[in-house]
mmCIF file of C-alpha atoms in Angstrom:
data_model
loop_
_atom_site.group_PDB
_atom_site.id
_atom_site.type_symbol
_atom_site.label_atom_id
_atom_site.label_comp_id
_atom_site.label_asym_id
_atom_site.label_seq_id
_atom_site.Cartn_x
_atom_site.Cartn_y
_atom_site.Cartn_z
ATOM 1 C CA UNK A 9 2.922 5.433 6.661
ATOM 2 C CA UNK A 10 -0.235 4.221 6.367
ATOM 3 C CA UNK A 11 -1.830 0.642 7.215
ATOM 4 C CA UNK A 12 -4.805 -0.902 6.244
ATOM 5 C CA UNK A 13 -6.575 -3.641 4.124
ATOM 6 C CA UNK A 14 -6.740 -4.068 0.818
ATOM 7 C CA UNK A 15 -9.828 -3.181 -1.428
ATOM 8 C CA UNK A 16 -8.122 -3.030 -4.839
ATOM 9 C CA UNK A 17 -5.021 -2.868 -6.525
ATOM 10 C CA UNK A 18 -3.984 -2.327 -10.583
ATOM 11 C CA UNK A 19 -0.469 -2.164 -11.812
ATOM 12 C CA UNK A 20 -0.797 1.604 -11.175
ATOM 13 C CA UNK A 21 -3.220 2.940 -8.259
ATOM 14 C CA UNK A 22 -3.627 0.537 -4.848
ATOM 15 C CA UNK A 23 -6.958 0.957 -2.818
ATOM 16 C CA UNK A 24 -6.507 0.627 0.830
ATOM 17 C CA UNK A 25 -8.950 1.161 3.929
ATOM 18 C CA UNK A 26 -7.659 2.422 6.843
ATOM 19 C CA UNK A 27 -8.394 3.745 10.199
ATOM 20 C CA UNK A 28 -7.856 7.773 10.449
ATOM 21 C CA UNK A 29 -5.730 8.292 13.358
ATOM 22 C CA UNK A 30 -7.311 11.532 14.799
ATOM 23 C CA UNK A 31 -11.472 10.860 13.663
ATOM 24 C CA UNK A 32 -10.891 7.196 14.524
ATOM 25 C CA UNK A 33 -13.012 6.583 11.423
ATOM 26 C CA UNK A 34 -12.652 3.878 8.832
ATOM 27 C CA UNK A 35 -11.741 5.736 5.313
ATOM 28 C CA UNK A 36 -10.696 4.648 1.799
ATOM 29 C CA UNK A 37 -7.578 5.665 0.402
ATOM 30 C CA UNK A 38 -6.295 5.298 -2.781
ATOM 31 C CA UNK A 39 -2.749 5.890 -4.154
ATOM 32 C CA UNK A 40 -0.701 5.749 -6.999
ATOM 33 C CA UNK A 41 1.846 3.233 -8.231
ATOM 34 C CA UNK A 42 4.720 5.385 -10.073
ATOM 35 C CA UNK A 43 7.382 3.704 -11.949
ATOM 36 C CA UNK A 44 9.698 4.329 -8.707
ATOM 37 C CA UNK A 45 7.314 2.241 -6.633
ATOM 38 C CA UNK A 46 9.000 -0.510 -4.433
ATOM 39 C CA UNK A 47 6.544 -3.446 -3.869
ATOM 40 C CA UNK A 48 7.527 -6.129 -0.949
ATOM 41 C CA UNK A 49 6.063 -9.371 -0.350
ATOM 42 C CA UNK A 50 7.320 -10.010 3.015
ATOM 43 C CA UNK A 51 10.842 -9.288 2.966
ATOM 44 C CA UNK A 52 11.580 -9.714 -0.515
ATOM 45 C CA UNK A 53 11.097 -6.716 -3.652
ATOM 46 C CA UNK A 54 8.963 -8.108 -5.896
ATOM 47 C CA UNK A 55 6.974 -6.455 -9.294
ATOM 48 C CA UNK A 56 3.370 -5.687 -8.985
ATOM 49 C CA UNK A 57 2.585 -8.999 -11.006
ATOM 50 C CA UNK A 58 4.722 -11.132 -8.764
ATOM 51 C CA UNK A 59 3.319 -9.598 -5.487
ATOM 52 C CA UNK A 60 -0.427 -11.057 -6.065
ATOM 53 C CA UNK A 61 -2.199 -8.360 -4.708
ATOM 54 C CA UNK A 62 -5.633 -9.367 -3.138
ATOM 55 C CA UNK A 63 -8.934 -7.856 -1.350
ATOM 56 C CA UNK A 64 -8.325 -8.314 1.962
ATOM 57 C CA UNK A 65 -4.484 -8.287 2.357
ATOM 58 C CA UNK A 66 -2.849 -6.340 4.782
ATOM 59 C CA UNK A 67 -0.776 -2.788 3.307
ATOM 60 C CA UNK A 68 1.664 -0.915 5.139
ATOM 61 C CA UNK A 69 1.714 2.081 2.411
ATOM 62 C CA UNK A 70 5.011 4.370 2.895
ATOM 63 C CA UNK A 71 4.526 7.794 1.120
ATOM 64 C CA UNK A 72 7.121 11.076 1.076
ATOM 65 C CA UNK A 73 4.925 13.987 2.663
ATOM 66 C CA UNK A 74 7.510 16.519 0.710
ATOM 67 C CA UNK A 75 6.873 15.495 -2.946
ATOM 68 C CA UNK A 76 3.213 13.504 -3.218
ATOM 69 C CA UNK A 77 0.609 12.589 -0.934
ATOM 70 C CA UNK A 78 -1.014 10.199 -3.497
ATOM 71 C CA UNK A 79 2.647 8.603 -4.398
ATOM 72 C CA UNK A 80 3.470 5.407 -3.109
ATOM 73 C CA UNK A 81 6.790 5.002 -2.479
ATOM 74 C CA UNK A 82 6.987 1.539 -0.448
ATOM 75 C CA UNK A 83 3.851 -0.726 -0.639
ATOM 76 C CA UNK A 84 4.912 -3.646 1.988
ATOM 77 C CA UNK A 85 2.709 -6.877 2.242
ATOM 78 C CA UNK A 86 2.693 -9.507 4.369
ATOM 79 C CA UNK A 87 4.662 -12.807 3.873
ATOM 80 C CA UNK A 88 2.586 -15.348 1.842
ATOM 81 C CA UNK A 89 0.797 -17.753 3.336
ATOM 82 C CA UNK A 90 2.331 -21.172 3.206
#
């Protein structure tokens, strides 16, 4: 998993920055958005249009170390705001 912030999205490849773990460093990742890609708003699956990604929104990114690095397979975002 990775979290971070948003710094761009398009209906196939999200931007995110993010803190490296071991470096402690701030570092821009991007990855893409296949057509297996589950997008949550909160707790509920929504498509990349319905899902309003934003700069600045908070990503947890869920990839699969075995088949793609780049892949996203789970792109969670927080609730939106009321």
């Amino acid at each position: 998993e990775v979290r971070g912030t948003v710094i761009s999205a398009t209906p196939t490849a999200i931007t995110v920055s993010a803190v490296d773990e071991t470096t402690k460093k701030t570092t821009s990742e991007t990855f893409d958005i296949g057509k297996d890609t589950k997008i949550q708003r909160g707790t509920k699956v929504v498509s990349f249009a319905d899902a309003k990604i934003v700069k600045g929104d908070k990503v947890t990114i869920t990839i699969d170390h075995e088949l793609d690095m780049h892949l996203a397979m789970v792109i969670k975002l927080e609730a939106p705001k009321k």
